[in-house]
Short mmCIF file of C-alpha atoms and ligand atoms in Angstrom, two decimals:
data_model
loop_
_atom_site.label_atom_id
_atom_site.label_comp_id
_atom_site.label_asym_id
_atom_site.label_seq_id
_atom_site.Cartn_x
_atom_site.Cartn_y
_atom_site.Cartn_z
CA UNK A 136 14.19 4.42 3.42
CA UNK A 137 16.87 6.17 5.86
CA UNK A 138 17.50 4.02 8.44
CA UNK A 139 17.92 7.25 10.97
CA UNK A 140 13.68 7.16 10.46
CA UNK A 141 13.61 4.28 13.33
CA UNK A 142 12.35 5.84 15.89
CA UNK A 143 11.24 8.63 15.26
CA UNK A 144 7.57 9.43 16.37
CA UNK A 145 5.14 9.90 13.41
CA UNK A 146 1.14 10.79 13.02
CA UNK A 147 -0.54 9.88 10.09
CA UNK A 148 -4.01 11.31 9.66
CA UNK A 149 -6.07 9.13 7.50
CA UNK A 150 -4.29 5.62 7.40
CA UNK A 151 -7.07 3.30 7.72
CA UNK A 152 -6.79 3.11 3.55
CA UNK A 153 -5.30 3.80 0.43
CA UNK A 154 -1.94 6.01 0.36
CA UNK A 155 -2.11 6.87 4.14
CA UNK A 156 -2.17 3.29 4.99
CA UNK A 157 0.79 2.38 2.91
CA UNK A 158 2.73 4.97 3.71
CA UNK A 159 2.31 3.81 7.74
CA UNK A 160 3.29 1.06 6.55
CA UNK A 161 6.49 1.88 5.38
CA UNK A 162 7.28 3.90 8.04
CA UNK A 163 6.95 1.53 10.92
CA UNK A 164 8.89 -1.34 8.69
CA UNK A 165 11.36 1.45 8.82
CA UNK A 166 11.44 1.00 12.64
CA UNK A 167 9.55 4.66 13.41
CA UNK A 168 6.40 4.83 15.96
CA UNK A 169 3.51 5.31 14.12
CA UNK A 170 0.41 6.90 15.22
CA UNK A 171 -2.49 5.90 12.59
CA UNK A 172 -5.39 8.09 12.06
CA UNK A 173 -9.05 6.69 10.93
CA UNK A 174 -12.29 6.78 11.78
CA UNK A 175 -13.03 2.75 10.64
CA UNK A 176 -11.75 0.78 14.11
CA UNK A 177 -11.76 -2.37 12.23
CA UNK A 178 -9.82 -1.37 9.62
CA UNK A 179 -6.99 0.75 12.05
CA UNK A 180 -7.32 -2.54 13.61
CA UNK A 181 -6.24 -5.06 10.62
CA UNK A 182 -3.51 -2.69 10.04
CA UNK A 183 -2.01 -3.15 13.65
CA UNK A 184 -2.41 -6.96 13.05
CA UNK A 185 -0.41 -6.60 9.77
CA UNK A 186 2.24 -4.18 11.65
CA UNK A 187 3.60 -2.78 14.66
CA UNK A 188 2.37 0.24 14.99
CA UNK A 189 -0.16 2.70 17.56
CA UNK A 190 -3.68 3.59 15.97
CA UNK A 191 -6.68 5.88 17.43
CA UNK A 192 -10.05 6.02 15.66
CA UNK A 193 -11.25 9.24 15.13
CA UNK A 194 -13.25 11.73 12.75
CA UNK A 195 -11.10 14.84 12.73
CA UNK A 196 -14.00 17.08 12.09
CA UNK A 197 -15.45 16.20 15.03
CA UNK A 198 -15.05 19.15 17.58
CA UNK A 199 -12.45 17.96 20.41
CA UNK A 200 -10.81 14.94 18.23
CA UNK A 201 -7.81 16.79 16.89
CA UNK A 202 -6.85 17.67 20.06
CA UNK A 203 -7.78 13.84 21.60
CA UNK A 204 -5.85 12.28 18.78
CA UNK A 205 -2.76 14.43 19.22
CA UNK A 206 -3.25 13.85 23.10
CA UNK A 207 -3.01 9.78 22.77
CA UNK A 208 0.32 10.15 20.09
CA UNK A 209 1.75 12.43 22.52
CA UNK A 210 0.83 9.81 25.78
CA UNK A 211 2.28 7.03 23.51
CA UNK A 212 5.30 8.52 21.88
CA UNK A 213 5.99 11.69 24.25
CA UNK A 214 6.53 13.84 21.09
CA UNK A 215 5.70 13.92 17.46
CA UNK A 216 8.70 14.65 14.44
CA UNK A 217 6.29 14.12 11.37
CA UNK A 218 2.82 14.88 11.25
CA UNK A 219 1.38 13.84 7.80
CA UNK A 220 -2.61 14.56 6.70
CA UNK A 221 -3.59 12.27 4.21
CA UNK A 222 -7.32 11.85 4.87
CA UNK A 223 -9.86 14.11 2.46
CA UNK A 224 -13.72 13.74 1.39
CA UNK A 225 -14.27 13.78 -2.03
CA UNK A 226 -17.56 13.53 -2.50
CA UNK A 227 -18.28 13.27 -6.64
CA UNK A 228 -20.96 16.48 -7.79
CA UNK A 229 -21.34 18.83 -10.12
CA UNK A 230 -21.09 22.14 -9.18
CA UNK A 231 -24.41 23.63 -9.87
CA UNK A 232 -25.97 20.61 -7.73
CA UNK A 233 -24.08 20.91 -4.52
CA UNK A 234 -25.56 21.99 -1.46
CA UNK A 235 -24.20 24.85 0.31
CA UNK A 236 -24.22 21.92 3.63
CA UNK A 237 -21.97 19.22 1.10
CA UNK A 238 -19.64 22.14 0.16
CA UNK A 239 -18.67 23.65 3.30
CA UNK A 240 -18.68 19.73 4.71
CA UNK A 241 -15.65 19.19 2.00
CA UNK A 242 -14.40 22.63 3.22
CA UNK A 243 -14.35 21.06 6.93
CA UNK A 244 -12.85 17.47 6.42
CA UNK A 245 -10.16 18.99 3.47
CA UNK A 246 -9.03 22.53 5.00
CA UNK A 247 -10.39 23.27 8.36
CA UNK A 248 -10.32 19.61 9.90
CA UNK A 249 -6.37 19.05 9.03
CA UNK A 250 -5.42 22.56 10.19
CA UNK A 251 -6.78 21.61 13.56
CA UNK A 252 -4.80 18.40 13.92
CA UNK A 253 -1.76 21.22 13.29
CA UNK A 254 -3.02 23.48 15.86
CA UNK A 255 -2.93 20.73 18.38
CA UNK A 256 0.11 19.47 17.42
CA UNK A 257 2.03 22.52 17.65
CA UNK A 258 3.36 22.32 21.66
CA UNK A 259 3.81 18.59 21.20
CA UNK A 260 6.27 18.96 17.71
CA UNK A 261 9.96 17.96 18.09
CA UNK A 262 12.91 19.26 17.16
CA UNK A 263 13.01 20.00 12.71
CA UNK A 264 9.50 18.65 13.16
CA UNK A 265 7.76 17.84 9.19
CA UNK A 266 4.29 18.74 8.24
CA UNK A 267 3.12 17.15 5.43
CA UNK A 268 -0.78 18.10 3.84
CA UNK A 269 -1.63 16.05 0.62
CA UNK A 270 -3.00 17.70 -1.98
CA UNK A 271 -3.77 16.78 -5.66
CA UNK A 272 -2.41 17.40 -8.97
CA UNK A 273 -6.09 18.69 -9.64
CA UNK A 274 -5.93 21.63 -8.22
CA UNK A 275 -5.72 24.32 -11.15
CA UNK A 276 -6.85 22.13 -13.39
CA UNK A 277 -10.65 21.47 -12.06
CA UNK A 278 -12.47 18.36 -13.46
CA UNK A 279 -16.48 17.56 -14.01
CA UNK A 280 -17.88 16.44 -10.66
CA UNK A 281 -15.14 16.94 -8.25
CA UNK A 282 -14.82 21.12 -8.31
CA UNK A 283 -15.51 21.31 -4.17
CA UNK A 284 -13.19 18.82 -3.97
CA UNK A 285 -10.94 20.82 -5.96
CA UNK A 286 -11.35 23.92 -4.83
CA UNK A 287 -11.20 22.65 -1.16
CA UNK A 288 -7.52 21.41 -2.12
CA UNK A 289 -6.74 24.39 -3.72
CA UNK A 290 -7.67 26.18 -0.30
CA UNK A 291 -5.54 23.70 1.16
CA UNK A 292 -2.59 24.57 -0.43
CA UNK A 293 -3.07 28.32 0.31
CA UNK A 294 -3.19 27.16 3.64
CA UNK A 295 -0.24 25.42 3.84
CA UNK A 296 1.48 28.53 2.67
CA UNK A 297 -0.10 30.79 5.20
CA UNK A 298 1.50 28.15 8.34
CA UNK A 299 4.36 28.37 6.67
CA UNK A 300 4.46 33.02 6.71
CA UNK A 301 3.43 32.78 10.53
CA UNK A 302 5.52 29.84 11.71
CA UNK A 303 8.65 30.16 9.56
CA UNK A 304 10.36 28.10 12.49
CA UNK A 305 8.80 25.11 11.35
CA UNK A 306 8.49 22.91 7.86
CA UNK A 307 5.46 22.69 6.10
CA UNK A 308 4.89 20.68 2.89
CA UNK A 309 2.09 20.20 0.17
CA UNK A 310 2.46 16.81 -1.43
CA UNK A 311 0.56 16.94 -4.48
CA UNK A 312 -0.58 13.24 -5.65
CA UNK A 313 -1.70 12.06 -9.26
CA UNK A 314 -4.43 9.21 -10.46
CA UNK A 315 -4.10 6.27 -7.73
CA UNK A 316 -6.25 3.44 -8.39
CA UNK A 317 -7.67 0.83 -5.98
CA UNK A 318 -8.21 3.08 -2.81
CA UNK A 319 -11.60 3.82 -1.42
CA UNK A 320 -10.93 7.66 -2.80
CA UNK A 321 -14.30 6.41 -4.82
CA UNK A 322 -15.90 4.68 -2.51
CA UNK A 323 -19.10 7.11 -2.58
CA UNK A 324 -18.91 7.94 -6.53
CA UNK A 325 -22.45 6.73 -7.57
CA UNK A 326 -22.58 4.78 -10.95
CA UNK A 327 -24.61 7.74 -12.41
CA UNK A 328 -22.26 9.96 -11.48
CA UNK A 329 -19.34 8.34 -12.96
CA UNK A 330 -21.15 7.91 -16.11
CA UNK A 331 -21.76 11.17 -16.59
CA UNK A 332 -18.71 12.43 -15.33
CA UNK A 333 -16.29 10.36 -16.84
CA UNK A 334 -16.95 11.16 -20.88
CA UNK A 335 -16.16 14.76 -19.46
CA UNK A 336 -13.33 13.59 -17.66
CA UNK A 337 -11.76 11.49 -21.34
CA UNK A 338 -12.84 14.73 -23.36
CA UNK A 339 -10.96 17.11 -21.55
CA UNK A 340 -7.79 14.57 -21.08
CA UNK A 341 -7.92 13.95 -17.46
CA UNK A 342 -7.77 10.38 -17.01
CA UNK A 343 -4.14 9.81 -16.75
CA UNK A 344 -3.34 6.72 -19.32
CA UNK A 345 -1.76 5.12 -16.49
CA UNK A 346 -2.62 4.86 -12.67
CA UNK A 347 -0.11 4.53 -10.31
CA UNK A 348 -1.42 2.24 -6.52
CA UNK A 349 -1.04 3.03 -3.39
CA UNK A 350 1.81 0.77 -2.28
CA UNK A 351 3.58 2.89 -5.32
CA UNK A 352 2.95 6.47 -3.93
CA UNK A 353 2.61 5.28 0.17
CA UNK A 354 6.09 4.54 -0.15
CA UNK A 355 7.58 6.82 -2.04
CA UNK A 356 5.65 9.47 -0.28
CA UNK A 357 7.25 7.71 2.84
CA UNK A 358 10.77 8.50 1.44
CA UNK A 359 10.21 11.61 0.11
CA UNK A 360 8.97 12.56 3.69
CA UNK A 361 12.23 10.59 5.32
CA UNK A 362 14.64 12.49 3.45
CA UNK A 363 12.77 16.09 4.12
CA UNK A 364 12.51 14.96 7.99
CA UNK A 365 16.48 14.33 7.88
CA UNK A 366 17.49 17.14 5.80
CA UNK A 367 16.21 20.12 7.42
CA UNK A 368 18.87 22.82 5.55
CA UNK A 369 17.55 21.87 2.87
CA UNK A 370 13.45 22.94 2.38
CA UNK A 371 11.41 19.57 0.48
CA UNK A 372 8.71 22.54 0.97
CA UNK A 373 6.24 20.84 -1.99
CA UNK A 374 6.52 18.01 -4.44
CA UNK A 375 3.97 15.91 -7.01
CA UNK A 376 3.72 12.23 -7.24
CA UNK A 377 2.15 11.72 -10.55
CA UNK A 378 1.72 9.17 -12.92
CA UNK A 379 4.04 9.50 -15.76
CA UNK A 380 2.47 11.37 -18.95
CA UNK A 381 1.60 15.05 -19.57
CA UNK A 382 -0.63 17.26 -17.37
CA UNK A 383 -4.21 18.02 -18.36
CA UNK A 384 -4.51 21.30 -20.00
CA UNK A 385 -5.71 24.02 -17.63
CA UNK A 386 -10.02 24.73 -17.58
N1 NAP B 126 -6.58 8.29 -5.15
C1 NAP B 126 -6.30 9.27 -6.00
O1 NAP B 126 -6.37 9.11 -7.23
C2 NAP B 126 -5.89 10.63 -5.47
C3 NAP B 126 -5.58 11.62 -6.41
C4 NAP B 126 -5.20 12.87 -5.96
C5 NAP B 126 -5.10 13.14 -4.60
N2 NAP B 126 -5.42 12.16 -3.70
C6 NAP B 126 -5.34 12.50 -2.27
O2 NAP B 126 -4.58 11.52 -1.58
C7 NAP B 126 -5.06 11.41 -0.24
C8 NAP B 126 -5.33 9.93 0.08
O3 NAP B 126 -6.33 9.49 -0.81
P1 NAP B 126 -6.65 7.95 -1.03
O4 NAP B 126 -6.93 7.80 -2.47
O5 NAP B 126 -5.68 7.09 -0.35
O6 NAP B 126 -8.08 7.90 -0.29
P2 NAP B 126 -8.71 6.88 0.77
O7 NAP B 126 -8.32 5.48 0.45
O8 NAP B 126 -10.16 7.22 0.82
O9 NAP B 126 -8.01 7.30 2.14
C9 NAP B 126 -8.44 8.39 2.89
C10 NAP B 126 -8.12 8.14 4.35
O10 NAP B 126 -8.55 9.25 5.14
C11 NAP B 126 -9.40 8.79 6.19
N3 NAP B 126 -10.35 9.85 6.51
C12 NAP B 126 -11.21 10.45 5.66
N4 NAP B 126 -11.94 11.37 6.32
C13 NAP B 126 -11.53 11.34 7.61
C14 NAP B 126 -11.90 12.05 8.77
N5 NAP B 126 -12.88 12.96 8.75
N6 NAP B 126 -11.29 11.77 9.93
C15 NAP B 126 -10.30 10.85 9.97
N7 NAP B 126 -9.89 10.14 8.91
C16 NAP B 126 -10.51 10.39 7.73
C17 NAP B 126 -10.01 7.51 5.63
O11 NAP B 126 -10.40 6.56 6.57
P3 NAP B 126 -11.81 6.45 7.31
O12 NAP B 126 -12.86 6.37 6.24
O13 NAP B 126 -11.64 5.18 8.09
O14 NAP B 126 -11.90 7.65 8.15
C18 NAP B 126 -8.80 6.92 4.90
O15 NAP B 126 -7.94 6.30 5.83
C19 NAP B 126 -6.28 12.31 -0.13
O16 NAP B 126 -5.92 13.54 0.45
C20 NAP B 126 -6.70 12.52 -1.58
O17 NAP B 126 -7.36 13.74 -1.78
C21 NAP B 126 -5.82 10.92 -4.10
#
Protein backbone atom coordinates (compact mmCIF):
# COMPACT_ATOMS: atom_id res chain seq x y z
CA UNK A 1 0.00 0.00 0.00
CA UNK A 2 1.08 3.85 -0.45
CA UNK A 3 2.85 4.78 2.32
CA UNK A 4 1.23 8.57 2.05
CA UNK A 5 -2.11 6.35 3.55
CA UNK A 6 -0.45 6.79 7.24
CA UNK A 7 -2.41 8.95 8.66
CA UNK A 8 -4.97 9.57 7.09
CA UNK A 9 -8.40 9.26 8.97
CA UNK A 10 -10.60 6.37 7.66
CA UNK A 11 -14.33 4.89 8.59
CA UNK A 12 -15.11 1.58 7.79
CA UNK A 13 -18.73 0.60 8.14
CA UNK A 14 -19.05 -3.04 8.77
CA UNK A 15 -15.52 -4.30 9.96
CA UNK A 16 -16.35 -6.53 12.71
CA UNK A 17 -15.98 -9.52 9.79
CA UNK A 18 -15.18 -10.73 6.58
CA UNK A 19 -13.82 -8.13 3.83
CA UNK A 20 -14.50 -5.02 6.05
CA UNK A 21 -12.41 -6.42 8.72
CA UNK A 22 -9.48 -7.17 6.53
CA UNK A 23 -9.50 -4.33 4.77
CA UNK A 24 -9.16 -2.27 8.43
CA UNK A 25 -6.71 -4.23 8.76
CA UNK A 26 -4.64 -3.26 6.11
CA UNK A 27 -5.24 0.10 6.46
CA UNK A 28 -4.10 0.70 9.98
CA UNK A 29 -0.82 -1.65 9.25
CA UNK A 30 -0.52 1.03 6.69
CA UNK A 31 -0.21 3.55 9.57
CA UNK A 32 -3.92 5.33 8.81
CA UNK A 33 -6.56 5.92 11.83
CA UNK A 34 -9.15 3.64 11.51
CA UNK A 35 -12.60 4.00 12.68
CA UNK A 36 -14.29 0.34 12.66
CA UNK A 37 -17.92 -0.06 12.26
CA UNK A 38 -20.00 -3.20 13.84
CA UNK A 39 -22.65 -3.91 15.76
CA UNK A 40 -20.80 -7.27 17.60
CA UNK A 41 -18.63 -5.33 20.61
CA UNK A 42 -16.73 -8.43 21.12
CA UNK A 43 -15.75 -8.93 17.89
CA UNK A 44 -14.79 -4.82 17.16
CA UNK A 45 -13.09 -5.66 20.29
CA UNK A 46 -10.68 -8.74 19.19
CA UNK A 47 -9.92 -6.69 16.26
CA UNK A 48 -8.48 -3.72 18.40
CA UNK A 49 -6.50 -6.43 20.35
CA UNK A 50 -5.09 -7.74 16.99
CA UNK A 51 -4.45 -3.92 15.79
CA UNK A 52 -4.22 -0.42 16.50
CA UNK A 53 -7.02 0.97 15.52
CA UNK A 54 -10.53 3.11 16.97
CA UNK A 55 -13.87 0.97 16.84
CA UNK A 56 -17.66 2.01 17.83
CA UNK A 57 -20.43 -0.60 17.95
CA UNK A 58 -23.32 0.30 16.24
CA UNK A 59 -26.39 -0.87 13.99
CA UNK A 60 -26.54 1.75 11.27
CA UNK A 61 -30.20 1.30 10.77
CA UNK A 62 -30.85 2.31 13.96
CA UNK A 63 -32.32 5.94 13.86
CA UNK A 64 -29.55 8.41 15.41
CA UNK A 65 -26.41 5.87 14.93
CA UNK A 66 -25.11 7.20 11.65
CA UNK A 67 -24.90 10.37 12.95
CA UNK A 68 -23.35 8.95 16.62
CA UNK A 69 -20.86 6.89 14.73
CA UNK A 70 -19.68 9.70 12.49
CA UNK A 71 -19.75 11.95 15.73
CA UNK A 72 -17.11 9.56 17.75
CA UNK A 73 -14.65 9.25 14.24
CA UNK A 74 -14.90 12.87 14.02
CA UNK A 75 -14.08 13.36 18.18
CA UNK A 76 -11.23 10.80 17.58
CA UNK A 77 -9.71 11.74 14.31
CA UNK A 78 -11.07 15.49 13.84
CA UNK A 79 -11.91 14.64 10.16
CA UNK A 80 -12.60 11.74 7.94
CA UNK A 81 -10.61 11.25 4.14
CA UNK A 82 -12.20 7.73 3.33
CA UNK A 83 -15.43 6.60 4.29
CA UNK A 84 -15.92 2.94 3.09
CA UNK A 85 -19.54 0.87 3.61
CA UNK A 86 -18.93 -2.61 3.61
CA UNK A 87 -21.66 -3.95 5.90
CA UNK A 88 -25.04 -5.49 4.00
CA UNK A 89 -27.89 -8.10 5.12
CA UNK A 90 -28.33 -10.76 2.94
CA UNK A 91 -30.81 -12.63 4.16
CA UNK A 92 -31.20 -16.04 1.73
CA UNK A 93 -35.26 -16.22 0.21
CA UNK A 94 -36.96 -16.75 -2.60
CA UNK A 95 -38.76 -14.13 -3.95
CA UNK A 96 -42.30 -15.21 -3.88
CA UNK A 97 -41.75 -16.01 0.02
CA UNK A 98 -40.44 -12.75 1.28
CA UNK A 99 -42.29 -10.58 3.43
CA UNK A 100 -42.94 -7.15 2.43
CA UNK A 101 -41.21 -6.40 6.44
CA UNK A 102 -37.77 -8.76 5.28
CA UNK A 103 -37.66 -6.83 1.94
CA UNK A 104 -37.82 -3.34 2.85
CA UNK A 105 -35.48 -4.50 6.10
CA UNK A 106 -32.71 -5.46 3.23
CA UNK A 107 -33.79 -2.14 1.56
CA UNK A 108 -32.84 -0.34 5.03
CA UNK A 109 -29.48 -2.06 6.10
CA UNK A 110 -28.22 -2.19 2.02
CA UNK A 111 -29.45 1.35 0.57
CA UNK A 112 -31.01 3.59 3.07
CA UNK A 113 -28.77 2.69 6.23
CA UNK A 114 -25.26 3.43 4.26
CA UNK A 115 -26.63 6.61 2.64
CA UNK A 116 -27.16 7.92 6.11
CA UNK A 117 -23.66 7.24 7.37
CA UNK A 118 -22.91 9.64 4.01
CA UNK A 119 -25.30 12.20 5.04
CA UNK A 120 -23.60 12.52 8.34
CA UNK A 121 -20.40 12.42 7.10
CA UNK A 122 -20.70 15.08 4.69
CA UNK A 123 -19.55 18.41 7.03
CA UNK A 124 -16.94 16.21 8.67
CA UNK A 125 -15.17 14.95 4.97
CA UNK A 126 -11.62 16.23 4.24
CA UNK A 127 -10.04 17.53 1.58
CA UNK A 128 -10.37 14.80 -1.99
CA UNK A 129 -12.36 12.89 0.60
CA UNK A 130 -13.24 8.85 -0.96
CA UNK A 131 -16.55 7.20 -0.66
CA UNK A 132 -16.51 3.82 -1.21
CA UNK A 133 -20.18 1.55 -1.20
CA UNK A 134 -19.61 -2.25 -1.91
CA UNK A 135 -21.68 -3.78 -4.08
CA UNK A 136 -21.71 -7.25 -5.79
CA UNK A 137 -20.97 -8.70 -9.04
CA UNK A 138 -24.69 -10.03 -8.68
CA UNK A 139 -26.34 -7.31 -9.45
CA UNK A 140 -27.76 -7.83 -13.13
CA UNK A 141 -27.33 -11.12 -12.96
CA UNK A 142 -29.98 -12.15 -10.03
CA UNK A 143 -29.56 -15.65 -8.43
CA UNK A 144 -32.27 -18.18 -6.65
CA UNK A 145 -32.75 -17.00 -3.07
CA UNK A 146 -30.88 -13.83 -2.84
CA UNK A 147 -33.14 -11.43 -5.43
CA UNK A 148 -33.83 -8.65 -2.36
CA UNK A 149 -30.48 -8.90 -1.78
CA UNK A 150 -29.87 -8.27 -5.28
CA UNK A 151 -32.07 -5.91 -6.10
CA UNK A 152 -31.21 -3.92 -2.87
CA UNK A 153 -27.52 -3.73 -4.39
CA UNK A 154 -28.67 -2.90 -7.56
CA UNK A 155 -30.51 0.15 -5.81
CA UNK A 156 -27.34 0.73 -4.27
CA UNK A 157 -25.49 1.32 -7.14
CA UNK A 158 -28.14 3.72 -8.58
CA UNK A 159 -27.56 5.41 -5.53
CA UNK A 160 -24.15 5.84 -5.65
CA UNK A 161 -24.64 7.46 -8.99
CA UNK A 162 -27.28 9.85 -7.85
CA UNK A 163 -24.44 11.31 -4.82
CA UNK A 164 -22.27 11.45 -7.33
CA UNK A 165 -24.98 14.10 -10.03
CA UNK A 166 -25.69 16.27 -6.78
CA UNK A 167 -22.26 16.37 -5.16
CA UNK A 168 -19.94 16.33 -8.18
CA UNK A 169 -17.35 18.01 -5.67
CA UNK A 170 -16.79 14.88 -4.08
CA UNK A 171 -15.70 11.02 -5.12
CA UNK A 172 -17.97 8.35 -4.93
CA UNK A 173 -17.19 4.71 -5.77
CA UNK A 174 -19.13 1.30 -6.20
CA UNK A 175 -16.78 -1.56 -5.52
CA UNK A 176 -18.36 -4.48 -6.91
CA UNK A 177 -17.03 -7.86 -5.11
CA UNK A 178 -17.19 -11.57 -6.48
CA UNK A 179 -17.65 -15.16 -4.50
CA UNK A 180 -15.65 -14.71 -1.05
CA UNK A 181 -15.66 -17.65 1.04
CA UNK A 182 -15.25 -17.97 4.83
CA UNK A 183 -17.05 -14.68 5.97
CA UNK A 184 -20.22 -14.71 7.96
CA UNK A 185 -21.98 -13.29 4.50
CA UNK A 186 -23.91 -16.86 5.25
CA UNK A 187 -24.16 -16.84 8.54
CA UNK A 188 -28.18 -16.90 8.46
CA UNK A 189 -28.50 -19.19 5.15
CA UNK A 190 -30.59 -22.10 6.63
CA UNK A 191 -29.50 -25.66 5.45
CA UNK A 192 -32.89 -25.93 3.59
CA UNK A 193 -32.35 -23.03 1.96
CA UNK A 194 -29.03 -23.75 0.61
CA UNK A 195 -30.20 -27.01 -0.56
CA UNK A 196 -32.64 -25.81 -2.52
CA UNK A 197 -30.97 -22.92 -3.67
CA UNK A 198 -27.78 -24.12 -4.56
CA UNK A 199 -28.76 -26.86 -7.56
CA UNK A 200 -30.30 -23.50 -8.98
CA UNK A 201 -27.35 -21.67 -8.25
CA UNK A 202 -24.80 -24.80 -10.28
CA UNK A 203 -27.60 -24.91 -13.09
CA UNK A 204 -27.54 -21.50 -14.00
CA UNK A 205 -23.48 -21.23 -13.56
CA UNK A 206 -23.24 -19.03 -10.62
CA UNK A 207 -20.98 -20.62 -8.32
CA UNK A 208 -17.74 -19.22 -9.36
CA UNK A 209 -15.22 -22.43 -9.72
CA UNK A 210 -13.02 -20.62 -7.49
CA UNK A 211 -13.58 -18.40 -4.31
CA UNK A 212 -11.40 -15.83 -3.54
CA UNK A 213 -11.09 -14.94 0.98
CA UNK A 214 -11.29 -12.09 2.54
CA UNK A 215 -7.66 -11.34 3.40
CA UNK A 216 -7.50 -11.60 -0.70
CA UNK A 217 -10.15 -8.89 -1.52
CA UNK A 218 -9.75 -6.75 2.17
CA UNK A 219 -6.51 -5.92 0.89
CA UNK A 220 -6.68 -5.37 -2.38
CA UNK A 221 -9.83 -3.46 -1.85
CA UNK A 222 -7.52 -1.53 0.65
CA UNK A 223 -5.17 -0.60 -2.28
CA UNK A 224 -7.48 -0.06 -4.75
CA UNK A 225 -9.06 2.50 -2.28
CA UNK A 226 -5.28 3.96 -1.39
CA UNK A 227 -4.49 4.69 -4.82
CA UNK A 228 -8.15 6.37 -5.63
CA UNK A 229 -7.70 8.41 -2.17
CA UNK A 230 -4.15 9.66 -3.57
CA UNK A 231 -5.02 10.16 -7.08
CA UNK A 232 -7.85 12.43 -7.11
CA UNK A 233 -7.33 13.71 -11.11
CA UNK A 234 -7.79 10.70 -11.87
CA UNK A 235 -11.70 9.21 -11.08
CA UNK A 236 -11.30 5.13 -9.59
CA UNK A 237 -15.25 5.98 -9.81
CA UNK A 238 -16.18 1.86 -9.85
CA UNK A 239 -14.24 -1.34 -10.04
CA UNK A 240 -14.99 -5.42 -9.54
CA UNK A 241 -12.98 -7.74 -7.48
CA UNK A 242 -13.91 -11.06 -8.82
CA UNK A 243 -12.70 -14.35 -8.82
CA UNK A 244 -11.02 -15.22 -11.98
CA UNK A 245 -13.38 -17.13 -14.61
CA UNK A 246 -16.28 -15.91 -16.80
CA UNK A 247 -19.41 -14.05 -15.58
CA UNK A 248 -22.72 -15.85 -15.18
CA UNK A 249 -24.92 -15.33 -18.08
CA UNK A 250 -27.53 -12.64 -17.49
CA UNK A 251 -31.39 -14.03 -16.02
N1 LIG B 1 -18.86 -12.78 0.65
C1 LIG B 1 -19.22 -12.73 -0.63
O1 LIG B 1 -19.17 -13.73 -1.36
C2 LIG B 1 -19.71 -11.42 -1.22
C3 LIG B 1 -20.05 -11.42 -2.57
C4 LIG B 1 -20.50 -10.24 -3.14
C5 LIG B 1 -20.60 -9.07 -2.39
N2 LIG B 1 -20.27 -9.11 -1.06
C6 LIG B 1 -20.42 -7.86 -0.30
O2 LIG B 1 -19.23 -7.59 0.43
C7 LIG B 1 -19.56 -6.89 1.63
C8 LIG B 1 -18.89 -7.60 2.82
O3 LIG B 1 -19.41 -8.90 2.87
P1 LIG B 1 -18.74 -10.05 3.75
O4 LIG B 1 -18.86 -11.28 2.95
O5 LIG B 1 -17.45 -9.63 4.30
O6 LIG B 1 -19.86 -10.15 4.91
P2 LIG B 1 -19.76 -10.22 6.50
O7 LIG B 1 -18.61 -11.07 6.91
O8 LIG B 1 -21.12 -10.61 6.95
O9 LIG B 1 -19.46 -8.71 6.91
C9 LIG B 1 -20.47 -7.75 6.99
C10 LIG B 1 -20.07 -6.71 8.01
O10 LIG B 1 -21.09 -5.72 8.12
C11 LIG B 1 -21.50 -5.58 9.47
N3 LIG B 1 -22.90 -5.16 9.49
C12 LIG B 1 -23.94 -5.80 8.92
N4 LIG B 1 -25.08 -5.13 9.16
C13 LIG B 1 -24.75 -4.04 9.90
C14 LIG B 1 -25.48 -2.97 10.46
N5 LIG B 1 -26.81 -2.91 10.34
N6 LIG B 1 -24.83 -2.04 11.17
C15 LIG B 1 -23.48 -2.10 11.31
N7 LIG B 1 -22.72 -3.09 10.80
C16 LIG B 1 -23.36 -4.05 10.10
C17 LIG B 1 -21.22 -6.94 10.08
O11 LIG B 1 -20.96 -6.96 11.45
P3 LIG B 1 -22.02 -7.09 12.63
O12 LIG B 1 -22.81 -8.34 12.37
O13 LIG B 1 -21.14 -7.16 13.83
O14 LIG B 1 -22.83 -5.86 12.57
C18 LIG B 1 -19.89 -7.28 9.39
O15 LIG B 1 -18.84 -6.59 10.03
C19 LIG B 1 -21.08 -6.83 1.71
O16 LIG B 1 -21.53 -5.58 1.25
C20 LIG B 1 -21.52 -7.93 0.75
O17 LIG B 1 -22.78 -7.68 0.19
C21 LIG B 1 -19.84 -10.25 -0.46
Amino acid sequence: MEAAIAGKSIVIVGASAGIGRESAIAFARAGAKVMAIGRREDKLRELAAEVDLEWCAADITVDGEPQRLIAEAVSAFGGIDILLNVAAASPMVAIADVSPEAFLGVFASNVVAPSEVCKAALPHLNENAFIGFVSSETVGRPRHGLVPYGASKAALEEMVIGWRVEHPNLRFSTIRVGATIGTDFGRDFGAEEIGRFLEEWIRGGHLAAEMMTPVEVGVDMAELVAVAYLHPTVGLTDFALRPPGPLATMG
